[in-house]
PDB file of C-alpha atoms in Angstrom:
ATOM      1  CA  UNK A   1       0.000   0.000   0.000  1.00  0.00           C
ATOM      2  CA  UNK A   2       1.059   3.789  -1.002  1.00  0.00           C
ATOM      3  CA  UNK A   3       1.032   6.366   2.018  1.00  0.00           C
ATOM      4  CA  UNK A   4      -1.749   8.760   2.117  1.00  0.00           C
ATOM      5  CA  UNK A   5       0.610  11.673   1.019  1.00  0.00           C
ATOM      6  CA  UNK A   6       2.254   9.449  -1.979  1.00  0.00           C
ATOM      7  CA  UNK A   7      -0.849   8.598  -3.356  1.00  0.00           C
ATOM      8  CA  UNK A   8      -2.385  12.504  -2.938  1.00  0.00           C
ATOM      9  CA  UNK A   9       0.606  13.375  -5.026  1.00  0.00           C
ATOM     10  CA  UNK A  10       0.552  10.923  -7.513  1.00  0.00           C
ATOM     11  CA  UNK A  11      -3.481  12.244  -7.626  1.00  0.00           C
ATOM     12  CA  UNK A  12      -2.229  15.765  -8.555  1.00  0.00           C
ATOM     13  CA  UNK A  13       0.334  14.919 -10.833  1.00  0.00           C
ATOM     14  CA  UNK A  14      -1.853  12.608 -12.993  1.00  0.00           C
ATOM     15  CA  UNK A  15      -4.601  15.531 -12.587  1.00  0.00           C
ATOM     16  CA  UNK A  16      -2.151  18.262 -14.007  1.00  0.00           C
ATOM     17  CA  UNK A  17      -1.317  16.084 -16.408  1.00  0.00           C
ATOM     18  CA  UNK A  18      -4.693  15.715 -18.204  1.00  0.00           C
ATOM     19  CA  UNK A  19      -4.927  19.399 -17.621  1.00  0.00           C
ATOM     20  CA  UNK A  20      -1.753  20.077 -19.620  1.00  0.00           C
ATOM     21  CA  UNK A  21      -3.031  17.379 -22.267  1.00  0.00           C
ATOM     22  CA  UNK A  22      -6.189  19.110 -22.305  1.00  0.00           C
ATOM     23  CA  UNK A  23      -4.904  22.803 -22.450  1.00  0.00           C
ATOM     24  CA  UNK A  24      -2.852  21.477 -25.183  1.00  0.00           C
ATOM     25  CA  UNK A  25      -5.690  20.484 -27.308  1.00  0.00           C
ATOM     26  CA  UNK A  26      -7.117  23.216 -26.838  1.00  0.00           C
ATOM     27  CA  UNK A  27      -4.442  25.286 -27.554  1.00  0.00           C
ATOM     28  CA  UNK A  28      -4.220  23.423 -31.138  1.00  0.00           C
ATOM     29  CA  UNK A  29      -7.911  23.988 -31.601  1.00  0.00           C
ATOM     30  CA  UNK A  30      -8.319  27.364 -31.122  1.00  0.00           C
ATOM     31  CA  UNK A  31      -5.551  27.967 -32.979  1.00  0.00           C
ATOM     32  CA  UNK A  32      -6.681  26.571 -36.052  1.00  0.00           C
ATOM     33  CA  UNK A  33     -10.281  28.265 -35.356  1.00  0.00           C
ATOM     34  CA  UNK A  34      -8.118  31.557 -35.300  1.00  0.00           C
ATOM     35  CA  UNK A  35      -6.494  30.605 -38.386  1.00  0.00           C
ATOM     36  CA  UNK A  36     -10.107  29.517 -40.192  1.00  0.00           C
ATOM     37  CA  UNK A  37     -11.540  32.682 -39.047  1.00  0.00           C
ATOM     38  CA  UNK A  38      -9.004  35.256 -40.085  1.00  0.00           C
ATOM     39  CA  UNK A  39      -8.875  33.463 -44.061  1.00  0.00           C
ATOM     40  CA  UNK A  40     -12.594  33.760 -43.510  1.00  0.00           C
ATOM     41  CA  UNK A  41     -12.030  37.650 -42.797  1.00  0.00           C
ATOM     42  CA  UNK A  42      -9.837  37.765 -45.893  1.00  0.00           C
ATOM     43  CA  UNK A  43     -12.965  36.507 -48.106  1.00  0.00           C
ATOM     44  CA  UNK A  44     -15.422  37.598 -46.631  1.00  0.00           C
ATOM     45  CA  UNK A  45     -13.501  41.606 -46.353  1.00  0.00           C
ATOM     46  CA  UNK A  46     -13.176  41.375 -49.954  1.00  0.00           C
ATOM     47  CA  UNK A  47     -16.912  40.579 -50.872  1.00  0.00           C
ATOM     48  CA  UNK A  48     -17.891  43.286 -48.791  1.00  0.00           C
ATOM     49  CA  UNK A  49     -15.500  45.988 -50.127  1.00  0.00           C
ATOM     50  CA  UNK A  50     -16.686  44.723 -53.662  1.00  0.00           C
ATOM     51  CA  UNK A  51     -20.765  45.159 -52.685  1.00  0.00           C
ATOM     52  CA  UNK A  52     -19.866  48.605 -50.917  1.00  0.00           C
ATOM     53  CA  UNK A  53     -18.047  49.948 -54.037  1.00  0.00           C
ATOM     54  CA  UNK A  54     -21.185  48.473 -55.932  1.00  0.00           C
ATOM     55  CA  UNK A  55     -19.089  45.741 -58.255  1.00  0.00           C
ATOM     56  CA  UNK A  56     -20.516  43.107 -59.718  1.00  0.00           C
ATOM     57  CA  UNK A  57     -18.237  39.929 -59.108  1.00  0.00           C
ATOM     58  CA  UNK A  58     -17.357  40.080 -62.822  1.00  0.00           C
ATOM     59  CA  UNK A  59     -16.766  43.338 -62.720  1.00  0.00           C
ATOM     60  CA  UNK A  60     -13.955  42.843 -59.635  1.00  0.00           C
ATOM     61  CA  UNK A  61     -12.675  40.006 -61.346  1.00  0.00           C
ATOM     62  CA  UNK A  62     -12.147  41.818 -64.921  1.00  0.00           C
ATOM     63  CA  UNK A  63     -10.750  45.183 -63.349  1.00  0.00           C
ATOM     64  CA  UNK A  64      -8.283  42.757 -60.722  1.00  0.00           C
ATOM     65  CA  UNK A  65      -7.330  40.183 -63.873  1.00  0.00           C
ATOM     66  CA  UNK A  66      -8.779  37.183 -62.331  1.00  0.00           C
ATOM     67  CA  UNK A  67     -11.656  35.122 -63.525  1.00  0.00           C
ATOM     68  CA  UNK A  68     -14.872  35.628 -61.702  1.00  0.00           C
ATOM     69  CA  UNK A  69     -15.018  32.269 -60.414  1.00  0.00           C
ATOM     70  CA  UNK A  70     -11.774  32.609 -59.140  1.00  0.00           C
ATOM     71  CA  UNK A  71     -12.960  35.806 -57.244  1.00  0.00           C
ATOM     72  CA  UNK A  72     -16.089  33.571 -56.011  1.00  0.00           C
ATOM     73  CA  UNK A  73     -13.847  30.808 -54.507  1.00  0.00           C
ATOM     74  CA  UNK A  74     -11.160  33.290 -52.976  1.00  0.00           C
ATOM     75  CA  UNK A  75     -14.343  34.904 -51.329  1.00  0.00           C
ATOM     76  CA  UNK A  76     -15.563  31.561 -50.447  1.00  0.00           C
ATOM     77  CA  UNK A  77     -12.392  31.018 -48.452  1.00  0.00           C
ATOM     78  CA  UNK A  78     -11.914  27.647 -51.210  1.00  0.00           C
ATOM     79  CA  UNK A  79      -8.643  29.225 -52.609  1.00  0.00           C
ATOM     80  CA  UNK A  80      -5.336  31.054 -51.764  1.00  0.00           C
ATOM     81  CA  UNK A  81      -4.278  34.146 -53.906  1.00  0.00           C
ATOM     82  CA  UNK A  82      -0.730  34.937 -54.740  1.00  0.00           C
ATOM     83  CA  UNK A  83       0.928  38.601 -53.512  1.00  0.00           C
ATOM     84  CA  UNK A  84       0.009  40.175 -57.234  1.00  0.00           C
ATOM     85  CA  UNK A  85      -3.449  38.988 -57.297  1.00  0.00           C
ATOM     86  CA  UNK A  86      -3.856  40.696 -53.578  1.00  0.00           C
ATOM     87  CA  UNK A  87      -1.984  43.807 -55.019  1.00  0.00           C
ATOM     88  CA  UNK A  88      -4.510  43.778 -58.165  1.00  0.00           C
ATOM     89  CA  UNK A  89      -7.736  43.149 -55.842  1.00  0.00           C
ATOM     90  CA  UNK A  90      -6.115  46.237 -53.676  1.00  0.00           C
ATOM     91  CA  UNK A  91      -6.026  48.276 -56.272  1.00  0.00           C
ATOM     92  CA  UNK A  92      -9.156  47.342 -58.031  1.00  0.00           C
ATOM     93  CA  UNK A  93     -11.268  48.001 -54.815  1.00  0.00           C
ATOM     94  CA  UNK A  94      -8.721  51.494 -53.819  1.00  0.00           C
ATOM     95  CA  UNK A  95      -7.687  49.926 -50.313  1.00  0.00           C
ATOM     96  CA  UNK A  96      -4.386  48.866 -49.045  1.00  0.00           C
ATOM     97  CA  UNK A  97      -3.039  45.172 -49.200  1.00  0.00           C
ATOM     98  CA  UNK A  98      -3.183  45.512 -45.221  1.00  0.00           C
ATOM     99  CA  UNK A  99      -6.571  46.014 -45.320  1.00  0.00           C
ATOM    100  CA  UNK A 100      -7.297  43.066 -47.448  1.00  0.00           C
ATOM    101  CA  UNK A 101      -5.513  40.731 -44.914  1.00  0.00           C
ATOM    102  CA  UNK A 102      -5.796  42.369 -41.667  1.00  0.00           C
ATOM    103  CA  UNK A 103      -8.685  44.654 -41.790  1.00  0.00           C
ATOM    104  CA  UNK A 104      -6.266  47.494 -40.840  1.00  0.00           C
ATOM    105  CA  UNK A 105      -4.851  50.035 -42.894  1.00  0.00           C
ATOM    106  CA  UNK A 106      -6.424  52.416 -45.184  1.00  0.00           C
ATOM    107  CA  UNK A 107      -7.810  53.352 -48.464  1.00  0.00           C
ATOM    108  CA  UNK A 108      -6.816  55.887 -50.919  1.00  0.00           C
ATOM    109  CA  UNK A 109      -9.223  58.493 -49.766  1.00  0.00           C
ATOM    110  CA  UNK A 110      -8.780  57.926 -45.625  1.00  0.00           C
ATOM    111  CA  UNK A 111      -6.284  60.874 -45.876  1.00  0.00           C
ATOM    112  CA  UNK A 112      -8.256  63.401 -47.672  1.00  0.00           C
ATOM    113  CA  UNK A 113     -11.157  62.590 -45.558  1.00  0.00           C
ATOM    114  CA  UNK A 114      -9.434  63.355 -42.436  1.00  0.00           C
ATOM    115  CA  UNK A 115      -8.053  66.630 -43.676  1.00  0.00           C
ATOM    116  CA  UNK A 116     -11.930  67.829 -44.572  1.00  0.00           C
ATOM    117  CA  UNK A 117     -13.088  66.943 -41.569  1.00  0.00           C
ATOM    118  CA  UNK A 118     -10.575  68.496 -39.415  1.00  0.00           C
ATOM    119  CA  UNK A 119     -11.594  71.689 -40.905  1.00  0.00           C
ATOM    120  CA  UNK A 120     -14.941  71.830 -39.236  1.00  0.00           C
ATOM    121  CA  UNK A 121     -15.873  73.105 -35.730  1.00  0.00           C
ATOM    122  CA  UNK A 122     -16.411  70.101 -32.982  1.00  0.00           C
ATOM    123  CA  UNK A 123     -19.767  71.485 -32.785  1.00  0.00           C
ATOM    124  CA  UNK A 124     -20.949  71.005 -36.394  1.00  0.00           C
ATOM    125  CA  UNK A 125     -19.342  67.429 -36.960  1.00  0.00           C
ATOM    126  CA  UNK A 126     -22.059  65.868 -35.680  1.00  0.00           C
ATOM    127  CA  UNK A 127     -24.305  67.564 -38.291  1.00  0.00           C
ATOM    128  CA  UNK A 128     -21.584  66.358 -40.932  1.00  0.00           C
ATOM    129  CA  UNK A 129     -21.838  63.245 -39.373  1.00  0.00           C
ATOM    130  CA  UNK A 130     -25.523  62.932 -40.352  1.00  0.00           C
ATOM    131  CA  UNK A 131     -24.981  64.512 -43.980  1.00  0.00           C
ATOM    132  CA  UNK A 132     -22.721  61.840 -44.633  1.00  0.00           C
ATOM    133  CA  UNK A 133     -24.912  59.159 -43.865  1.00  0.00           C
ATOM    134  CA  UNK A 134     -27.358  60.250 -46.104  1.00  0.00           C
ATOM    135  CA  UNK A 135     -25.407  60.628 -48.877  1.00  0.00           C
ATOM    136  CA  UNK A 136     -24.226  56.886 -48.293  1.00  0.00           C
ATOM    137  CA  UNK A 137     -28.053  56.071 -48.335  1.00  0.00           C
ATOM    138  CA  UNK A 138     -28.398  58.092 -51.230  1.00  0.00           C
ATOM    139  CA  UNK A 139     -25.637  56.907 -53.057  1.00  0.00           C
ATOM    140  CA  UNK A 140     -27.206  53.151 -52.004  1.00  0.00           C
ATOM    141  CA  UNK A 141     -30.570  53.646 -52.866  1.00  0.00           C
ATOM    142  CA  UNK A 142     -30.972  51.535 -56.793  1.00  0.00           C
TER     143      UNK A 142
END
């Protein structure tokens, strides 16, 4: 027979054990959740930047040189684009290649945009604010 503090020990150190084991799986899962999810991002960022600007898929795809099915299975997540094609797609839909794959970074007009505003009075952004908007919905409305 063990002693009572042996076998306590031997209790803790199997426990930690299958808490390492288990901390370890999911470790590995979330990280490949993470990965999923960013690619995801990538797709689904570039389908949204392409209905915002008002493309057609086909219309993306010609201005980016890429077939449109292509286009539909990179923002489907089923393929991987090489470092031009991201360039083209960047400059087709006036963003940065950052923004494509991180969400971050800018487009061509962030700059520009910041400078106009900055020339109004705190008190009459909110007004500009609201202007904006309804140009968007303007702009929206087919």
């Amino acid at each position: 027979m063990f002693p009572e503090q042996y076998v306590k020990e031997k209790c803790i150190i199997i426990h930690c054990k299958n808490d390492l084991k288990r901390l370890e799986f999911f470790y590995k899962e979330s990280y490949k959740k993470m990965k999923e999810i960013k690619n995801k991002d990538i797709g689904y960022r570039i389908m949204e930047l392409r209905l915002d600007r008002g493309y057609s898929r086909e219309r993306l795809a010609e201005r980016a040189g890429i077939s449109s099915k292509f286009l539909f299975e990179i923002e489907r997540n089923e393929k991987g684009f090489s470092a031009n094609t991201l360039i083209n797609l960047a400059e087709a839909l006036d963003v940065s290649a950052d923004y494509i794959m991180t969400g971050h970074g800018s487009t061509k007009f962030d700059e520009g945009i910041a400078e106009a505003l900055e020339k109004f009075e705190p008190s009459i952004l909110e007004k500009v604010e609201d202007l904006l908007k309804l140009a968007y919905e303007i702009a929206h409305c087919n």
